Amino acid sequence: MSERITSVLNEERRFPPPERFREQARIGTWAEYQERYRRSLEEPDAFWGEVASELHWFEPWREVRRWNEPFVEWFVGGTTNLAYNALDRHVEAGRGNKVAYFFEGEPGDRRVLTYKDMLRETSRFANVLKAQGVEKGDRVAIYLPMIPEAVVAMLACARIGATHSVVFGGFSAQALGDRIADAEAKAVVTADGGFRRGAVLPLKPAVDEAIARTGDVVKTVIVVRRAENDVAMEPGRDVWYHEAARHASDVCPAEPLDAEHPSFILYTSGSTGTPKGVLHTTGGYQTYTYLTARTVFDLQENDVFWCTADVGWITGHSYVAYGPMLNGATQVMYEGAPTHPTPDRMWGMVERYGVNVFYTAPTAIRAFMKLGDEHPAKHDLSSLRLLGTVGEPINPEAWMWFRRVIGGDRCPIVDTWWQTETGGIMLTTLPGVHDAKPGAAGVPFFGVEPAIVDVEGNEVPDDEGGYLVMKRPWPSMLRTVYGDDDRYRNQYWSEIPHVYFAGDGARKDADGYHWIMGRVDDVVNVSGHRLGTMEIESALVAHEAVAEAAVVGRPDEVKGQGIVAFVTLEGARQGDDALREALRAHVASQIGGIAKPDAIHFAEALPKTRSGKIMRRLLRSVASGEDLTGDVSTLEDRTVVDKLLQGS
Ligand code: PRX
């Protein structure tokens, strides 16, 4: 972390909010954003106190914020309950018959759950947890497909004060076992299986294997019947949810919980070592996800909101399970693969449910783009009024496609930057206020004070690359790494003094927009210039032959690092030396000779995690001709790497 980061992406297009959108937006003027932002920094206690007061508290807080670097508490002394705020509050206000979820399973089964239904199901689930011996403060691992019971189980934990640790259903038994062991989960909630790409993905055998690795930590396993595949049940430990639920009451009062009560642990990978258990609490988390969901997605009373994330990721926690529910929103939830049984599955659902706000990941957008415009074209997407992206930098090419083909050139796009650790959206545009710039994540949300700094913590001038940090704590900030305060301090608060270090490189332009350049370890250093790999990838993807690109560095005696690109091609295009040369020349013309890849590998597919992030660490090994060492348990499809190795 010593050299300067050089930013090379040159993108000048901007798209103001359409007049019609602005007129009815929750925040529709720059002056209002500016005034509220100013107040959130100058009078944070008053600002956040007012937002929190829109939710229900059993006991009021005595102090809004207590900061003892690097540990923060919000709403000190207050007691509240996330599930009460997400469910009871709406039912009591007469919105019990409003739809909470339109659910579709992959095979086509459909369920509609109202807020009243969700309250009843959550209460019943909470009573089953209690009957199985789960108490306030216990940890519960949730390993389920993307079905309503996943959200119900999370809310049931929140209702009784158990801390959930959701483990993505695509993770292996080993990954699950590691997480169960680290959190010392007393109970596991799982299903027989789920549906994925037309097949049953069994879950229960992975739970059995995970438990076999973790000794006698787990006392009870609650199994939801979903795919009706055969499973082995261990007497005395395993119970079928539908059987236990038969004897359970559907009334369960919400437990008043301290504002700092741990609501969940979510494991995320760092650049080194074992996954970190990111710990979130209650009062600050609910306040921040409530306000961000409402403001960034401009949620209106009759909107249908669809965030495509699985609850196994933070996006599914904050913008499927909690933020929208805290707002009483109507959502779409889908279990399976986005292209099953046909490539237009998602667009058919947008049409069927009249989705108004659609939030997804750049990797999905690039995949849809590759499939072709004819699939969205089969459906009426005119209900859409706002689009959003999250999870990685979006290359302007994919952004423009999303805007034109999905958004019909009429929907604003919010590019939201945040992390598992931040709990909620930190940098974004507000859709009724700010012009959108393709590839830029926008400006700080209320209460967020970012800076771009050098390694000593000095702010760098506008348009110069540096490290993205946060200068003050926000309500949904992680509180620690579960069971490891030192790791928390070292990882986030030591590298650069007195600020939260996000691990990303970024630059801020003269309008205050943040252009994320990727993780610091995704930055290559060529002849003393640090180049964001994303920017080179954007240039490659802008070439008409290229569908997706990943760029990594490899050691180079002269330049420090050379650039290696892995490229998948559009349609049936085949890669050859002529195309290689054309792409190198293309990057050189887009960015400059310095960014020209030294090598280009054509690949059928890129290795990705199950959440869709390209595994650059693996590509770096392939590019450098090293052995593949380290953890590949998060890899979606192992054969992708084998093919790359054969081809390299
Ligand atoms: O590098 C940034 C990238 O994803 C990282 C956080 O990953 P995770 O904890 O898995 O959370 C993803 C969902 C919130 C960040 O450090 N990232 C996330 N959103 C964006 C992004 N990079 C660029 N633009 C974004 N909008």
mmCIF file of N, CA, C and O and ligand atoms in Angstrom, residues 266-269 278 309 313-316 319 359 362 389-394 414-425 427-428 439-442 468 500 502-505 514-520 522 534 611 613, ligand 1:
data_model
loop_
_atom_site.group_PDB
_atom_site.id
_atom_site.type_symbol
_atom_site.label_atom_id
_atom_site.label_comp_id
_atom_site.label_asym_id
_atom_site.label_seq_id
_atom_site.Cartn_x
_atom_site.Cartn_y
_atom_site.Cartn_z
ATOM 1 N N LEU A 266 -22.616 -12.791 9.913
ATOM 2 C CA LEU A 266 -22.563 -13.219 8.520
ATOM 3 C C LEU A 266 -21.092 -13.336 8.139
ATOM 4 O O LEU A 266 -20.325 -12.386 8.318
ATOM 5 N N TYR A 267 -20.716 -14.500 7.642
ATOM 6 C CA TYR A 267 -19.298 -14.748 7.352
ATOM 7 C C TYR A 267 -18.934 -14.204 5.983
ATOM 8 O O TYR A 267 -19.684 -14.340 5.015
ATOM 9 N N THR A 268 -17.782 -13.572 5.926
ATOM 10 C CA THR A 268 -17.316 -13.036 4.654
ATOM 11 C C THR A 268 -15.821 -13.285 4.554
ATOM 12 O O THR A 268 -15.129 -13.359 5.576
ATOM 13 N N SER A 269 -15.327 -13.433 3.320
ATOM 14 C CA SER A 269 -13.903 -13.757 3.197
ATOM 15 C C SER A 269 -13.061 -12.495 3.186
ATOM 16 O O SER A 269 -13.451 -11.479 2.629
ATOM 17 N N VAL A 278 -18.778 -11.421 10.566
ATOM 18 C CA VAL A 278 -19.130 -10.004 10.728
ATOM 19 C C VAL A 278 -20.369 -9.921 11.625
ATOM 20 O O VAL A 278 -21.392 -10.533 11.338
ATOM 21 N N ALA A 309 -31.022 -10.906 -4.727
ATOM 22 C CA ALA A 309 -29.991 -11.564 -3.905
ATOM 23 C C ALA A 309 -30.584 -12.694 -3.070
ATOM 24 O O ALA A 309 -31.735 -12.650 -2.661
ATOM 25 N N TRP A 313 -26.446 -13.848 1.498
ATOM 26 C CA TRP A 313 -25.507 -12.721 1.385
ATOM 27 C C TRP A 313 -26.069 -11.516 2.129
ATOM 28 O O TRP A 313 -27.264 -11.444 2.390
ATOM 29 N N ILE A 314 -25.231 -10.544 2.356
ATOM 30 C CA ILE A 314 -25.691 -9.367 3.106
ATOM 31 C C ILE A 314 -26.812 -8.652 2.349
ATOM 32 O O ILE A 314 -27.744 -8.119 2.956
ATOM 33 N N THR A 315 -26.757 -8.653 1.025
ATOM 34 C CA THR A 315 -27.805 -7.956 0.277
ATOM 35 C C THR A 315 -29.167 -8.582 0.565
ATOM 36 O O THR A 315 -30.167 -7.877 0.703
ATOM 37 N N GLY A 316 -29.179 -9.911 0.694
ATOM 38 C CA GLY A 316 -30.425 -10.591 1.034
ATOM 39 C C GLY A 316 -30.872 -10.313 2.463
ATOM 40 O O GLY A 316 -32.069 -10.316 2.761
ATOM 41 N N TYR A 319 -31.725 -6.120 2.172
ATOM 42 C CA TYR A 319 -32.695 -5.619 1.202
ATOM 43 C C TYR A 319 -33.632 -6.702 0.657
ATOM 44 O O TYR A 319 -34.270 -6.501 -0.369
ATOM 45 N N TYR A 359 -33.420 -4.738 -8.353
ATOM 46 C CA TYR A 359 -32.071 -4.539 -7.787
ATOM 47 C C TYR A 359 -31.291 -5.823 -7.993
ATOM 48 O O TYR A 359 -31.703 -6.885 -7.518
ATOM 49 N N PRO A 362 -24.103 -6.693 -11.122
ATOM 50 C CA PRO A 362 -23.504 -6.529 -12.452
ATOM 51 C C PRO A 362 -23.212 -7.855 -13.143
ATOM 52 O O PRO A 362 -23.396 -7.966 -14.352
ATOM 53 N N THR A 389 -27.961 -1.603 -8.873
ATOM 54 C CA THR A 389 -26.913 -2.623 -8.938
ATOM 55 C C THR A 389 -26.090 -2.599 -7.657
ATOM 56 O O THR A 389 -26.009 -1.587 -6.977
ATOM 57 N N VAL A 390 -25.464 -3.711 -7.368
ATOM 58 C CA VAL A 390 -24.665 -3.844 -6.148
ATOM 59 C C VAL A 390 -23.685 -4.994 -6.283
ATOM 60 O O VAL A 390 -23.959 -5.961 -6.987
ATOM 61 N N GLY A 391 -22.580 -4.893 -5.598
ATOM 62 C CA GLY A 391 -21.706 -6.049 -5.396
ATOM 63 C C GLY A 391 -20.346 -5.940 -6.041
ATOM 64 O O GLY A 391 -19.395 -6.539 -5.580
ATOM 65 N N GLU A 392 -20.250 -5.196 -7.094
ATOM 66 C CA GLU A 392 -18.975 -5.036 -7.783
ATOM 67 C C GLU A 392 -19.107 -3.831 -8.700
ATOM 68 O O GLU A 392 -20.219 -3.372 -8.968
ATOM 69 N N PRO A 393 -17.973 -3.335 -9.163
ATOM 70 C CA PRO A 393 -18.075 -2.222 -10.102
ATOM 71 C C PRO A 393 -18.799 -2.687 -11.357
ATOM 72 O O PRO A 393 -18.617 -3.819 -11.788
ATOM 73 N N ILE A 394 -19.631 -1.840 -11.896
ATOM 74 C CA ILE A 394 -20.294 -2.193 -13.152
ATOM 75 C C ILE A 394 -19.604 -1.442 -14.282
ATOM 76 O O ILE A 394 -19.383 -0.240 -14.192
ATOM 77 N N VAL A 414 -29.550 3.196 -9.731
ATOM 78 C CA VAL A 414 -28.694 3.492 -8.577
ATOM 79 C C VAL A 414 -27.629 2.408 -8.487
ATOM 80 O O VAL A 414 -27.931 1.225 -8.497
ATOM 81 N N ASP A 415 -26.368 2.852 -8.446
ATOM 82 C CA ASP A 415 -25.244 1.941 -8.297
ATOM 83 C C ASP A 415 -24.808 2.081 -6.842
ATOM 84 O O ASP A 415 -24.240 3.096 -6.448
ATOM 85 N N THR A 416 -25.130 1.073 -6.041
ATOM 86 C CA THR A 416 -24.989 1.205 -4.590
ATOM 87 C C THR A 416 -23.729 0.502 -4.116
ATOM 88 O O THR A 416 -23.573 -0.699 -4.279
ATOM 89 N N TRP A 417 -22.836 1.265 -3.518
ATOM 90 C CA TRP A 417 -21.618 0.670 -2.948
ATOM 91 C C TRP A 417 -21.813 0.429 -1.463
ATOM 92 O O TRP A 417 -22.191 1.342 -0.721
ATOM 93 N N TRP A 418 -21.554 -0.788 -1.049
ATOM 94 C CA TRP A 418 -21.530 -1.104 0.382
ATOM 95 C C TRP A 418 -20.926 -2.472 0.569
ATOM 96 O O TRP A 418 -20.428 -3.059 -0.396
ATOM 97 N N GLN A 419 -20.921 -2.979 1.785
ATOM 98 C CA GLN A 419 -20.220 -4.222 2.108
ATOM 99 C C GLN A 419 -20.974 -4.994 3.189
ATOM 100 O O GLN A 419 -21.782 -4.405 3.919
ATOM 101 N N THR A 420 -20.628 -6.260 3.322
ATOM 102 C CA THR A 420 -21.146 -7.047 4.444
ATOM 103 C C THR A 420 -20.930 -6.261 5.748
ATOM 104 O O THR A 420 -21.810 -6.202 6.609
ATOM 105 N N GLU A 421 -19.780 -5.662 5.849
ATOM 106 C CA GLU A 421 -19.406 -4.967 7.078
ATOM 107 C C GLU A 421 -20.209 -3.690 7.306
ATOM 108 O O GLU A 421 -20.394 -3.262 8.441
ATOM 109 N N THR A 422 -20.647 -3.044 6.231
ATOM 110 C CA THR A 422 -21.332 -1.761 6.423
ATOM 111 C C THR A 422 -22.815 -1.964 6.716
ATOM 112 O O THR A 422 -23.482 -1.033 7.155
ATOM 113 N N GLY A 423 -23.331 -3.146 6.456
ATOM 114 C CA GLY A 423 -24.720 -3.460 6.809
ATOM 115 C C GLY A 423 -25.758 -2.834 5.899
ATOM 116 O O GLY A 423 -26.855 -3.366 5.761
ATOM 117 N N GLY A 424 -25.458 -1.700 5.317
ATOM 118 C CA GLY A 424 -26.402 -1.009 4.453
ATOM 119 C C GLY A 424 -25.656 -0.160 3.428
ATOM 120 O O GLY A 424 -24.422 -0.030 3.486
ATOM 121 N N ILE A 425 -26.415 0.402 2.514
ATOM 122 C CA ILE A 425 -25.860 1.174 1.397
ATOM 123 C C ILE A 425 -25.154 2.434 1.897
ATOM 124 O O ILE A 425 -25.712 3.190 2.690
ATOM 125 N N LEU A 427 -22.667 4.434 -0.416
ATOM 126 C CA LEU A 427 -22.464 5.383 -1.508
ATOM 127 C C LEU A 427 -23.468 5.035 -2.594
ATOM 128 O O LEU A 427 -23.604 3.871 -2.964
ATOM 129 N N THR A 428 -24.151 6.036 -3.098
ATOM 130 C CA THR A 428 -25.191 5.791 -4.093
ATOM 131 C C THR A 428 -25.617 7.153 -4.648
ATOM 132 O O THR A 428 -25.285 8.184 -4.091
ATOM 133 N N GLY A 439 -21.066 3.584 -14.212
ATOM 134 C CA GLY A 439 -19.822 3.095 -13.614
ATOM 135 C C GLY A 439 -19.455 3.768 -12.310
ATOM 136 O O GLY A 439 -18.525 3.337 -11.637
ATOM 137 N N ALA A 440 -20.193 4.823 -11.912
ATOM 138 C CA ALA A 440 -19.869 5.521 -10.665
ATOM 139 C C ALA A 440 -20.902 5.194 -9.597
ATOM 140 O O ALA A 440 -22.094 5.130 -9.874
ATOM 141 N N ALA A 441 -20.407 4.991 -8.362
ATOM 142 C CA ALA A 441 -21.329 4.624 -7.286
ATOM 143 C C ALA A 441 -21.993 5.833 -6.641
ATOM 144 O O ALA A 441 -22.897 5.655 -5.840
ATOM 145 N N GLY A 442 -21.563 7.033 -6.939
ATOM 146 C CA GLY A 442 -22.316 8.165 -6.420
ATOM 147 C C GLY A 442 -21.771 8.760 -5.147
ATOM 148 O O GLY A 442 -20.577 8.686 -4.863
ATOM 149 N N LEU A 468 -10.385 4.028 -0.080
ATOM 150 C CA LEU A 468 -11.692 4.492 0.397
ATOM 151 C C LEU A 468 -11.811 4.203 1.897
ATOM 152 O O LEU A 468 -11.675 3.058 2.329
ATOM 153 N N TYR A 500 -12.236 3.980 9.261
ATOM 154 C CA TYR A 500 -12.616 2.630 8.835
ATOM 155 C C TYR A 500 -12.063 2.427 7.429
ATOM 156 O O TYR A 500 -12.374 3.192 6.506
ATOM 157 N N ALA A 502 -12.006 0.389 4.109
ATOM 158 C CA ALA A 502 -12.935 -0.530 3.441
ATOM 159 C C ALA A 502 -12.226 -1.581 2.590
ATOM 160 O O ALA A 502 -12.838 -2.557 2.185
ATOM 161 N N GLY A 503 -10.954 -1.356 2.272
ATOM 162 C CA GLY A 503 -10.238 -2.322 1.443
ATOM 163 C C GLY A 503 -10.408 -2.102 -0.047
ATOM 164 O O GLY A 503 -9.943 -2.896 -0.847
ATOM 165 N N ASP A 504 -11.073 -1.009 -0.423
ATOM 166 C CA ASP A 504 -11.282 -0.708 -1.839
ATOM 167 C C ASP A 504 -10.452 0.508 -2.254
ATOM 168 O O ASP A 504 -10.260 1.430 -1.472
ATOM 169 N N GLY A 505 -10.031 0.489 -3.508
ATOM 170 C CA GLY A 505 -9.464 1.682 -4.106
ATOM 171 C C GLY A 505 -10.583 2.446 -4.796
ATOM 172 O O GLY A 505 -11.545 1.842 -5.271
ATOM 173 N N HIS A 514 -18.181 8.843 -6.374
ATOM 174 C CA HIS A 514 -17.112 7.881 -6.110
ATOM 175 C C HIS A 514 -17.063 6.834 -7.207
ATOM 176 O O HIS A 514 -18.066 6.231 -7.538
ATOM 177 N N TRP A 515 -15.889 6.648 -7.739
ATOM 178 C CA TRP A 515 -15.648 5.630 -8.767
ATOM 179 C C TRP A 515 -14.825 4.541 -8.104
ATOM 180 O O TRP A 515 -13.661 4.743 -7.770
ATOM 181 N N ILE A 516 -15.464 3.410 -7.879
ATOM 182 C CA ILE A 516 -14.794 2.332 -7.159
ATOM 183 C C ILE A 516 -13.877 1.603 -8.135
ATOM 184 O O ILE A 516 -14.290 1.247 -9.236
ATOM 185 N N MET A 517 -12.650 1.404 -7.708
ATOM 186 C CA MET A 517 -11.685 0.751 -8.599
ATOM 187 C C MET A 517 -11.435 -0.693 -8.192
ATOM 188 O O MET A 517 -10.522 -1.333 -8.693
ATOM 189 N N GLY A 518 -12.232 -1.209 -7.307
ATOM 190 C CA GLY A 518 -12.075 -2.611 -6.919
ATOM 191 C C GLY A 518 -11.301 -2.743 -5.624
ATOM 192 O O GLY A 518 -10.811 -1.760 -5.064
ATOM 193 N N ARG A 519 -11.222 -3.969 -5.152
ATOM 194 C CA ARG A 519 -10.470 -4.239 -3.937
ATOM 195 C C ARG A 519 -9.020 -3.853 -4.167
ATOM 196 O O ARG A 519 -8.507 -3.909 -5.282
ATOM 197 N N VAL A 520 -8.379 -3.448 -3.091
ATOM 198 C CA VAL A 520 -6.994 -3.048 -3.232
ATOM 199 C C VAL A 520 -6.150 -4.207 -3.753
ATOM 200 O O VAL A 520 -5.218 -4.023 -4.528
ATOM 201 N N ASP A 522 -7.074 -6.227 -5.902
ATOM 202 C CA ASP A 522 -7.405 -6.404 -7.319
ATOM 203 C C ASP A 522 -6.764 -5.316 -8.163
ATOM 204 O O ASP A 522 -7.203 -5.025 -9.264
ATOM 205 N N MET A 534 -10.589 -3.365 -12.867
ATOM 206 C CA MET A 534 -11.944 -3.176 -13.387
ATOM 207 C C MET A 534 -11.962 -2.239 -14.604
ATOM 208 O O MET A 534 -12.752 -2.398 -15.521
ATOM 209 N N SER A 611 -21.614 -16.534 -5.286
ATOM 210 C CA SER A 611 -22.329 -15.257 -5.291
ATOM 211 C C SER A 611 -22.019 -14.476 -6.556
ATOM 212 O O SER A 611 -22.447 -13.347 -6.709
ATOM 213 N N LYS A 613 -18.990 -13.522 -7.802
ATOM 214 C CA LYS A 613 -17.771 -12.717 -7.902
ATOM 215 C C LYS A 613 -16.688 -13.537 -8.599
ATOM 216 O O LYS A 613 -16.488 -14.710 -8.287
HETATM 217 O O1 PRX B 1 -15.256 -4.106 -3.534
HETATM 218 C C1 PRX B 1 -16.535 -3.646 -3.167
HETATM 219 C C2 PRX B 1 -17.577 -4.438 -3.917
HETATM 220 O O2 PRX B 1 -17.957 -5.494 -3.066
HETATM 221 C C3 PRX B 1 -17.247 -5.403 -1.834
HETATM 222 C C4 PRX B 1 -18.136 -5.861 -0.690
HETATM 223 O O3 PRX B 1 -18.487 -7.189 -0.899
HETATM 224 P P1 PRX B 1 -19.549 -7.889 0.026
HETATM 225 O O4 PRX B 1 -19.155 -7.706 1.463
HETATM 226 O O5 PRX B 1 -19.687 -9.274 -0.474
HETATM 227 O O6 PRX B 1 -20.880 -7.099 -0.169
HETATM 228 C C5 PRX B 1 -21.448 -7.042 -1.453
HETATM 229 C C6 PRX B 1 -22.864 -6.510 -1.368
HETATM 230 C C7 PRX B 1 -23.038 -5.281 -0.592
HETATM 231 C C8 PRX B 1 -16.843 -3.972 -1.730
HETATM 232 O O7 PRX B 1 -15.731 -3.794 -0.870
HETATM 233 N N1 PRX B 1 -18.761 -3.611 -4.206
HETATM 234 C C9 PRX B 1 -19.969 -3.670 -3.605
HETATM 235 N N2 PRX B 1 -20.828 -2.810 -4.195
HETATM 236 C C10 PRX B 1 -20.133 -2.190 -5.181
HETATM 237 C C11 PRX B 1 -18.817 -2.697 -5.175
HETATM 238 N N3 PRX B 1 -17.883 -2.243 -6.029
HETATM 239 C C12 PRX B 1 -18.243 -1.288 -6.894
HETATM 240 N N4 PRX B 1 -19.482 -0.767 -6.977
HETATM 241 C C13 PRX B 1 -20.459 -1.189 -6.146
HETATM 242 N N5 PRX B 1 -21.682 -0.675 -6.248
#
